[in-house]
PDB file of C-alpha atoms in Angstrom:
ATOM      1  CA  MET E 146      -0.037   0.074   0.027  1.00  0.00           C
ATOM      2  CA  ILE E 147       1.387   3.414  -1.004  1.00  0.00           C
ATOM      3  CA  SER E 148      -1.317   5.893   0.311  1.00  0.00           C
ATOM      4  CA  ILE E 149      -1.262   7.638   3.541  1.00  0.00           C
ATOM      5  CA  LYS E 150      -3.507  10.259   5.190  1.00  0.00           C
ATOM      6  CA  PRO E 151      -4.115  13.066   4.585  1.00  0.00           C
ATOM      7  CA  TYR E 152      -4.787  12.274   0.997  1.00  0.00           C
ATOM      8  CA  PRO E 153      -3.730  14.962  -1.511  1.00  0.00           C
ATOM      9  CA  THR E 154      -6.804  17.176  -2.970  1.00  0.00           C
ATOM     10  CA  VAL E 155      -7.352  17.202  -6.815  1.00  0.00           C
ATOM     11  CA  ARG E 156      -9.834  19.721  -8.418  1.00  0.00           C
ATOM     12  CA  LEU E 157     -12.200  19.226 -11.280  1.00  0.00           C
ATOM     13  CA  ARG E 158     -11.747  21.636 -14.299  1.00  0.00           C
ATOM     14  CA  LYS E 159     -14.103  24.425 -14.030  1.00  0.00           C
ATOM     15  CA  ALA E 160     -14.718  24.724 -17.812  1.00  0.00           C
ATOM     16  CA  LYS E 161     -15.702  21.091 -18.473  1.00  0.00           C
ATOM     17  CA  SER E 162     -19.346  20.540 -18.432  1.00  0.00           C
ATOM     18  CA  SER E 163     -19.165  16.936 -17.569  1.00  0.00           C
ATOM     19  CA  PRO E 164     -21.629  15.365 -14.808  1.00  0.00           C
ATOM     20  CA  ARG E 165     -21.060  17.078 -11.405  1.00  0.00           C
ATOM     21  CA  ARG E 166     -23.428  15.097  -9.421  1.00  0.00           C
ATOM     22  CA  LYS E 167     -21.885  13.323  -6.193  1.00  0.00           C
ATOM     23  CA  GLY E 168     -21.374   9.744  -6.587  1.00  0.00           C
ATOM     24  CA  TYR E 169     -20.403   9.669 -10.311  1.00  0.00           C
ATOM     25  CA  PRO E 170     -18.062   6.618 -10.426  1.00  0.00           C
ATOM     26  CA  TRP E 171     -15.180   7.972 -12.380  1.00  0.00           C
ATOM     27  CA  TYR E 172     -13.656  11.041 -14.028  1.00  0.00           C
ATOM     28  CA  TYR E 173     -11.531  11.065 -17.266  1.00  0.00           C
ATOM     29  CA  ASN E 174      -8.142  12.973 -17.331  1.00  0.00           C
ATOM     30  CA  ASP E 175      -9.670  15.778 -19.260  1.00  0.00           C
ATOM     31  CA  GLU E 176     -12.143  16.543 -16.673  1.00  0.00           C
ATOM     32  CA  ILE E 177      -9.562  16.849 -13.944  1.00  0.00           C
ATOM     33  CA  ALA E 178      -7.312  19.987 -13.283  1.00  0.00           C
ATOM     34  CA  LEU E 179      -3.977  18.127 -14.084  1.00  0.00           C
ATOM     35  CA  ASP E 180      -1.408  20.779 -12.843  1.00  0.00           C
ATOM     36  CA  ARG E 181       2.167  20.076 -12.205  1.00  0.00           C
ATOM     37  CA  ARG E 182       1.279  18.863  -8.538  1.00  0.00           C
ATOM     38  CA  ALA E 183      -1.544  16.518  -9.642  1.00  0.00           C
ATOM     39  CA  LYS E 184       0.716  15.033 -12.471  1.00  0.00           C
ATOM     40  CA  ASN E 185       3.254  14.118  -9.867  1.00  0.00           C
ATOM     41  CA  ILE E 186       1.047  11.979  -7.555  1.00  0.00           C
ATOM     42  CA  LYS E 187       1.920   8.395  -8.092  1.00  0.00           C
ATOM     43  CA  PRO E 188      -0.292   5.934  -9.960  1.00  0.00           C
ATOM     44  CA  GLY E 189      -2.477   4.113  -7.490  1.00  0.00           C
ATOM     45  CA  GLU E 190      -2.467   6.829  -4.873  1.00  0.00           C
ATOM     46  CA  ILE E 191      -5.797   7.811  -3.045  1.00  0.00           C
ATOM     47  CA  ILE E 192      -6.991  11.187  -3.460  1.00  0.00           C
ATOM     48  CA  LYS E 193      -9.841  13.478  -2.394  1.00  0.00           C
ATOM     49  CA  ILE E 194     -11.624  15.175  -5.421  1.00  0.00           C
ATOM     50  CA  GLU E 195     -13.394  18.771  -4.910  1.00  0.00           C
ATOM     51  CA  ASP E 196     -15.542  20.727  -7.208  1.00  0.00           C
ATOM     52  CA  SER E 197     -15.925  24.446  -7.096  1.00  0.00           C
ATOM     53  CA  ASP E 198     -19.631  24.379  -6.812  1.00  0.00           C
ATOM     54  CA  LEU E 199     -20.243  21.154  -5.024  1.00  0.00           C
ATOM     55  CA  GLY E 200     -17.312  20.857  -2.739  1.00  0.00           C
ATOM     56  CA  PRO E 201     -15.816  17.464  -1.819  1.00  0.00           C
ATOM     57  CA  MET E 202     -16.883  14.700  -4.080  1.00  0.00           C
ATOM     58  CA  GLY E 203     -15.343  11.847  -2.152  1.00  0.00           C
ATOM     59  CA  LEU E 204     -12.233   9.678  -2.092  1.00  0.00           C
ATOM     60  CA  PHE E 205     -10.863   8.356  -5.486  1.00  0.00           C
ATOM     61  CA  SER E 206      -7.963   6.134  -6.739  1.00  0.00           C
ATOM     62  CA  PHE E 207      -5.883   8.150  -9.040  1.00  0.00           C
ATOM     63  CA  ASN E 208      -3.730   7.410 -12.084  1.00  0.00           C
ATOM     64  CA  PRO E 209      -2.780  10.591 -13.943  1.00  0.00           C
ATOM     65  CA  ASN E 210      -1.433   8.469 -16.891  1.00  0.00           C
ATOM     66  CA  SER E 211      -4.804   6.852 -17.626  1.00  0.00           C
ATOM     67  CA  LYS E 212      -7.824   7.950 -19.522  1.00  0.00           C
ATOM     68  CA  ILE E 213      -9.938   7.076 -16.527  1.00  0.00           C
ATOM     69  CA  SER E 214      -7.869   9.295 -14.068  1.00  0.00           C
ATOM     70  CA  ALA E 215      -9.983   9.013 -10.985  1.00  0.00           C
ATOM     71  CA  ARG E 216     -12.235   5.981  -9.714  1.00  0.00           C
ATOM     72  CA  LEU E 217     -14.662   6.496  -6.816  1.00  0.00           C
ATOM     73  CA  LEU E 218     -13.942   4.570  -3.774  1.00  0.00           C
ATOM     74  CA  ASP E 219     -15.800   6.192  -0.897  1.00  0.00           C
ATOM     75  CA  LEU E 220     -18.237   9.299  -0.664  1.00  0.00           C
ATOM     76  CA  ASN E 221     -16.846   9.920   2.861  1.00  0.00           C
ATOM     77  CA  CYS E 222     -13.628  11.901   2.730  1.00  0.00           C
ATOM     78  CA  ASP E 223     -12.892  11.163   6.147  1.00  0.00           C
ATOM     79  CA  GLU E 224     -12.524   7.412   5.566  1.00  0.00           C
ATOM     80  CA  THR E 225      -9.274   5.670   5.384  1.00  0.00           C
ATOM     81  CA  ILE E 226      -8.505   3.177   2.529  1.00  0.00           C
ATOM     82  CA  ASP E 227      -6.787   0.389   4.121  1.00  0.00           C
ATOM     83  CA  LEU E 228      -7.109  -3.386   5.040  1.00  0.00           C
ATOM     84  CA  THR E 229     -10.010  -2.668   7.290  1.00  0.00           C
ATOM     85  CA  TRP E 230     -11.962  -0.782   4.691  1.00  0.00           C
ATOM     86  CA  ILE E 231     -11.146  -3.374   1.923  1.00  0.00           C
ATOM     87  CA  LYS E 232     -12.157  -6.166   3.958  1.00  0.00           C
ATOM     88  CA  ASN E 233     -15.528  -4.492   4.879  1.00  0.00           C
ATOM     89  CA  GLN E 234     -16.251  -4.072   1.151  1.00  0.00           C
ATOM     90  CA  LEU E 235     -15.615  -7.608   0.427  1.00  0.00           C
ATOM     91  CA  GLU E 236     -17.796  -8.953   3.439  1.00  0.00           C
ATOM     92  CA  ILE E 237     -20.555  -6.677   1.989  1.00  0.00           C
ATOM     93  CA  ALA E 238     -20.118  -8.461  -1.554  1.00  0.00           C
ATOM     94  CA  LEU E 239     -19.823 -11.885   0.151  1.00  0.00           C
ATOM     95  CA  GLU E 240     -23.135 -11.393   2.265  1.00  0.00           C
ATOM     96  CA  LEU E 241     -24.975 -10.523  -0.926  1.00  0.00           C
ATOM     97  CA  ARG E 242     -23.941 -13.424  -3.028  1.00  0.00           C
ATOM     98  CA  GLU E 243     -24.552 -15.939  -0.126  1.00  0.00           C
ATOM     99  CA  VAL E 244     -28.314 -14.576  -0.304  1.00  0.00           C
ATOM    100  CA  LEU E 245     -28.210 -15.194  -4.043  1.00  0.00           C
ATOM    101  CA  PHE E 246     -26.575 -18.649  -4.503  1.00  0.00           C
ATOM    102  CA  GLU E 247     -26.557 -21.821  -2.489  1.00  0.00           C
ATOM    103  CA  THR E 248     -23.007 -22.902  -3.117  1.00  0.00           C
ATOM    104  CA  PRO E 249     -19.844 -20.711  -2.939  1.00  0.00           C
ATOM    105  CA  PHE E 250     -19.340 -20.452  -6.681  1.00  0.00           C
ATOM    106  CA  PHE E 251     -20.041 -17.066  -8.046  1.00  0.00           C
ATOM    107  CA  ARG E 252     -18.553 -13.732  -8.949  1.00  0.00           C
ATOM    108  CA  LEU E 253     -17.680 -12.248  -5.870  1.00  0.00           C
ATOM    109  CA  VAL E 254     -16.652  -8.714  -6.786  1.00  0.00           C
ATOM    110  CA  HIS E 255     -17.814  -6.952 -10.226  1.00  0.00           C
ATOM    111  CA  GLY E 256     -16.005  -3.721 -10.055  1.00  0.00           C
ATOM    112  CA  GLU E 257     -17.731  -0.427  -9.422  1.00  0.00           C
ATOM    113  CA  ALA E 258     -21.116  -2.399  -8.531  1.00  0.00           C
ATOM    114  CA  ASP E 259     -19.291  -3.551  -5.314  1.00  0.00           C
ATOM    115  CA  GLY E 260     -17.462  -0.337  -4.635  1.00  0.00           C
ATOM    116  CA  LEU E 261     -13.981  -1.836  -5.806  1.00  0.00           C
ATOM    117  CA  PRO E 262     -13.556  -0.250  -9.138  1.00  0.00           C
ATOM    118  CA  GLY E 263     -11.114  -2.084 -11.555  1.00  0.00           C
ATOM    119  CA  ILE E 264     -11.273  -5.321  -9.705  1.00  0.00           C
ATOM    120  CA  VAL E 265     -12.945  -8.583 -10.608  1.00  0.00           C
ATOM    121  CA  ILE E 266     -13.115 -11.791  -8.325  1.00  0.00           C
ATOM    122  CA  ASP E 267     -14.508 -15.070  -9.085  1.00  0.00           C
ATOM    123  CA  ARG E 268     -14.971 -17.561  -6.258  1.00  0.00           C
ATOM    124  CA  PHE E 269     -14.481 -21.257  -6.838  1.00  0.00           C
ATOM    125  CA  GLY E 270     -15.335 -22.663  -3.265  1.00  0.00           C
ATOM    126  CA  ASP E 271     -12.139 -22.295  -1.375  1.00  0.00           C
ATOM    127  CA  SER E 272     -10.372 -20.756  -4.363  1.00  0.00           C
ATOM    128  CA  ALA E 273     -10.633 -17.718  -6.038  1.00  0.00           C
ATOM    129  CA  VAL E 274      -9.337 -15.689  -9.258  1.00  0.00           C
ATOM    130  CA  PHE E 275      -8.200 -11.984  -8.606  1.00  0.00           C
ATOM    131  CA  GLN E 276      -8.112  -9.574 -11.581  1.00  0.00           C
ATOM    132  CA  PRO E 277      -6.464  -6.300 -10.385  1.00  0.00           C
ATOM    133  CA  ASN E 278      -7.278  -4.185 -13.570  1.00  0.00           C
ATOM    134  CA  SER E 279      -6.666  -0.688 -12.157  1.00  0.00           C
ATOM    135  CA  PHE E 280      -3.557   0.625 -10.711  1.00  0.00           C
ATOM    136  CA  TRP E 281      -4.863   1.056  -7.146  1.00  0.00           C
ATOM    137  CA  ALA E 282      -5.919  -2.567  -7.110  1.00  0.00           C
ATOM    138  CA  ASP E 283      -2.312  -3.588  -8.010  1.00  0.00           C
ATOM    139  CA  CYS E 284      -0.884  -1.343  -5.273  1.00  0.00           C
ATOM    140  CA  PHE E 285      -3.260  -2.780  -2.739  1.00  0.00           C
ATOM    141  CA  LYS E 286      -3.257  -6.336  -3.709  1.00  0.00           C
ATOM    142  CA  GLU E 287      -1.837  -7.549  -0.422  1.00  0.00           C
ATOM    143  CA  GLU E 288      -4.500  -6.096   1.533  1.00  0.00           C
ATOM    144  CA  ILE E 289      -7.035  -7.614  -0.960  1.00  0.00           C
ATOM    145  CA  LEU E 290      -5.500 -11.071  -0.952  1.00  0.00           C
ATOM    146  CA  ASN E 291      -5.057 -11.062   2.873  1.00  0.00           C
ATOM    147  CA  SER E 292      -8.780 -10.019   2.997  1.00  0.00           C
ATOM    148  CA  LEU E 293      -9.788 -13.032   0.817  1.00  0.00           C
ATOM    149  CA  VAL E 294      -8.174 -15.369   2.800  1.00  0.00           C
ATOM    150  CA  SER E 295      -9.607 -14.268   5.891  1.00  0.00           C
ATOM    151  CA  LEU E 296     -12.908 -14.796   4.050  1.00  0.00           C
ATOM    152  CA  GLY E 297     -12.158 -18.518   3.460  1.00  0.00           C
ATOM    153  CA  MET E 298     -10.555 -18.426   0.030  1.00  0.00           C
ATOM    154  CA  LYS E 299      -7.256 -20.375   0.556  1.00  0.00           C
ATOM    155  CA  ASN E 300      -6.040 -20.876  -3.154  1.00  0.00           C
ATOM    156  CA  ILE E 301      -5.807 -17.459  -5.051  1.00  0.00           C
ATOM    157  CA  VAL E 302      -4.707 -17.029  -8.640  1.00  0.00           C
ATOM    158  CA  LEU E 303      -3.835 -13.355  -9.694  1.00  0.00           C
ATOM    159  CA  ASN E 304      -4.932 -13.189 -13.229  1.00  0.00           C
ATOM    160  CA  GLY E 305      -3.250  -9.840 -14.775  1.00  0.00           C
ATOM    161  CA  MET E 306      -3.764 -10.682 -18.373  1.00  0.00           C
ATOM    162  CA  SER E 307      -6.498  -8.184 -19.190  1.00  0.00           C
ATOM    163  CA  ARG E 308      -6.349  -5.365 -21.729  1.00  0.00           C
ATOM    164  CA  SER E 309      -7.256  -2.857 -19.081  1.00  0.00           C
ATOM    165  CA  ARG E 310      -3.940  -3.423 -17.344  1.00  0.00           C
ATOM    166  CA  LYS E 311      -2.134  -2.474 -20.436  1.00  0.00           C
ATOM    167  CA  ILE E 312      -4.323   0.635 -20.594  1.00  0.00           C
ATOM    168  CA  GLU E 313      -3.492   1.408 -17.087  1.00  0.00           C
ATOM    169  CA  GLY E 314       0.382   1.048 -17.570  1.00  0.00           C
ATOM    170  CA  LEU E 315       0.627  -2.240 -15.646  1.00  0.00           C
ATOM    171  CA  ASN E 316       2.484  -5.685 -16.543  1.00  0.00           C
ATOM    172  CA  GLN E 317       0.675  -8.794 -17.738  1.00  0.00           C
ATOM    173  CA  ILE E 318       1.338 -11.855 -15.493  1.00  0.00           C
ATOM    174  CA  THR E 319      -0.606 -14.756 -14.165  1.00  0.00           C
ATOM    175  CA  GLU E 320       0.557 -16.688 -10.906  1.00  0.00           C
ATOM    176  CA  VAL E 321      -0.732 -18.439  -7.872  1.00  0.00           C
ATOM    177  CA  VAL E 322      -0.253 -15.980  -5.054  1.00  0.00           C
ATOM    178  CA  ARG E 323      -1.899 -17.788  -2.301  1.00  0.00           C
ATOM    179  CA  GLY E 324      -2.109 -21.448  -1.567  1.00  0.00           C
ATOM    180  CA  ASN E 325      -1.818 -24.295  -4.212  1.00  0.00           C
ATOM    181  CA  VAL E 326      -3.631 -24.664  -7.644  1.00  0.00           C
ATOM    182  CA  THR E 327      -2.770 -27.807  -9.748  1.00  0.00           C
ATOM    183  CA  LYS E 328      -5.733 -28.692 -11.668  1.00  0.00           C
ATOM    184  CA  PRO E 329      -9.114 -27.383 -12.906  1.00  0.00           C
ATOM    185  CA  ILE E 330     -11.910 -27.053 -10.346  1.00  0.00           C
ATOM    186  CA  VAL E 331     -15.096 -28.866 -10.412  1.00  0.00           C
ATOM    187  CA  VAL E 332     -17.836 -26.569 -10.390  1.00  0.00           C
ATOM    188  CA  PRO E 333     -21.557 -27.581 -10.112  1.00  0.00           C
ATOM    189  CA  MET E 334     -24.098 -25.388 -12.153  1.00  0.00           C
ATOM    190  CA  ASN E 335     -27.608 -26.116 -13.020  1.00  0.00           C
ATOM    191  CA  GLY E 336     -27.605 -29.907 -12.513  1.00  0.00           C
ATOM    192  CA  ALA E 337     -24.397 -30.307 -14.376  1.00  0.00           C
ATOM    193  CA  GLN E 338     -20.562 -30.094 -13.595  1.00  0.00           C
ATOM    194  CA  TYR E 339     -18.140 -27.849 -15.356  1.00  0.00           C
ATOM    195  CA  PHE E 340     -14.455 -27.646 -15.040  1.00  0.00           C
ATOM    196  CA  ALA E 341     -12.997 -24.224 -14.185  1.00  0.00           C
ATOM    197  CA  ASP E 342      -9.174 -24.081 -15.342  1.00  0.00           C
ATOM    198  CA  ILE E 343      -8.461 -21.058 -13.133  1.00  0.00           C
ATOM    199  CA  LEU E 344      -4.670 -21.150 -14.182  1.00  0.00           C
ATOM    200  CA  ASN E 345      -5.037 -21.430 -18.123  1.00  0.00           C
ATOM    201  CA  GLY E 346      -8.598 -20.825 -18.748  1.00  0.00           C
ATOM    202  CA  GLN E 347     -10.083 -17.939 -20.580  1.00  0.00           C
ATOM    203  CA  LYS E 348     -10.380 -14.842 -17.954  1.00  0.00           C
ATOM    204  CA  THR E 349     -11.109 -16.315 -14.728  1.00  0.00           C
ATOM    205  CA  GLY E 350     -11.945 -19.861 -15.932  1.00  0.00           C
ATOM    206  CA  LEU E 351     -15.733 -19.815 -16.130  1.00  0.00           C
ATOM    207  CA  PHE E 352     -18.549 -17.461 -17.248  1.00  0.00           C
ATOM    208  CA  PHE E 353     -20.516 -17.412 -14.204  1.00  0.00           C
ATOM    209  CA  ASP E 354     -22.923 -14.671 -15.641  1.00  0.00           C
ATOM    210  CA  GLN E 355     -24.285 -17.264 -18.028  1.00  0.00           C
ATOM    211  CA  ARG E 356     -25.691 -19.371 -15.294  1.00  0.00           C
ATOM    212  CA  SER E 357     -29.178 -17.863 -15.139  1.00  0.00           C
ATOM    213  CA  ASN E 358     -29.496 -17.801 -19.049  1.00  0.00           C
ATOM    214  CA  GLN E 359     -28.655 -21.459 -19.095  1.00  0.00           C
ATOM    215  CA  LYS E 360     -31.183 -22.294 -16.542  1.00  0.00           C
ATOM    216  CA  PHE E 361     -33.889 -20.133 -18.231  1.00  0.00           C
ATOM    217  CA  VAL E 362     -33.103 -21.954 -21.697  1.00  0.00           C
ATOM    218  CA  ALA E 363     -33.157 -25.346 -20.112  1.00  0.00           C
ATOM    219  CA  GLY E 364     -36.767 -24.793 -18.829  1.00  0.00           C
ATOM    220  CA  LEU E 365     -37.695 -23.432 -22.427  1.00  0.00           C
ATOM    221  CA  SER E 366     -36.182 -26.392 -24.274  1.00  0.00           C
ATOM    222  CA  LYS E 367     -37.375 -29.311 -22.120  1.00  0.00           C
ATOM    223  CA  ASN E 368     -38.443 -32.164 -24.455  1.00  0.00           C
ATOM    224  CA  LYS E 369     -37.697 -30.014 -27.523  1.00  0.00           C
ATOM    225  CA  LYS E 370     -35.217 -29.927 -30.280  1.00  0.00           C
ATOM    226  CA  VAL E 371     -33.061 -26.872 -29.937  1.00  0.00           C
ATOM    227  CA  LEU E 372     -30.649 -25.268 -32.371  1.00  0.00           C
ATOM    228  CA  ASP E 373     -27.563 -24.064 -30.576  1.00  0.00           C
ATOM    229  CA  VAL E 374     -26.301 -20.803 -32.198  1.00  0.00           C
ATOM    230  CA  PHE E 375     -24.116 -19.824 -29.519  1.00  0.00           C
ATOM    231  CA  SER E 376     -21.168 -17.789 -30.873  1.00  0.00           C
ATOM    232  CA  ARG E 377     -18.483 -15.373 -29.757  1.00  0.00           C
TER     233      ARG E 377
END
């Protein structure tokens, strides 16, 4: 982790007619007053953004070298983005999934929707695949990994092969960062068994977001001939 309080303040450009409502999830580099001081802030640092009319807009992760320069983390500027904050966000995401799914196989974190922008995490029982697709997530990866272990995920693969990492200026790498992963994981889904290759498979190893679609189509096609026109 590289950020310490007090967080530096960055201001939005007055001349830009972008949305100013509080809660907007990100700001592009041409919406921010990128003066010399702002440009010297290290990628991945946490900043406070202020607007000349609306005042403090919240805490954001910052990367002056990316087209999306600021990603919203918390509306409360008095918060501290640290291990405790990250674990709390993950606990909220986990609690929601445990209501929706009977077994621990699901997308645990889906970026901004879970208050963790630029992060994707899929859970496969006691294993997980972590995609740090933004600079701040890469800087805080140890805090994220330690939080995942505390929530029951012993084996974790860091998948850093996304195009987003290139855009952010991050290297591409895939490695086992916690525990041990040696073979594909059996995943029960809609009465069938799938195999998720979380080390070598596409993205995180399995498209969890197709689960409900598969179940819906199965109900429609029972005792019928069906043409499979799936393509990508």
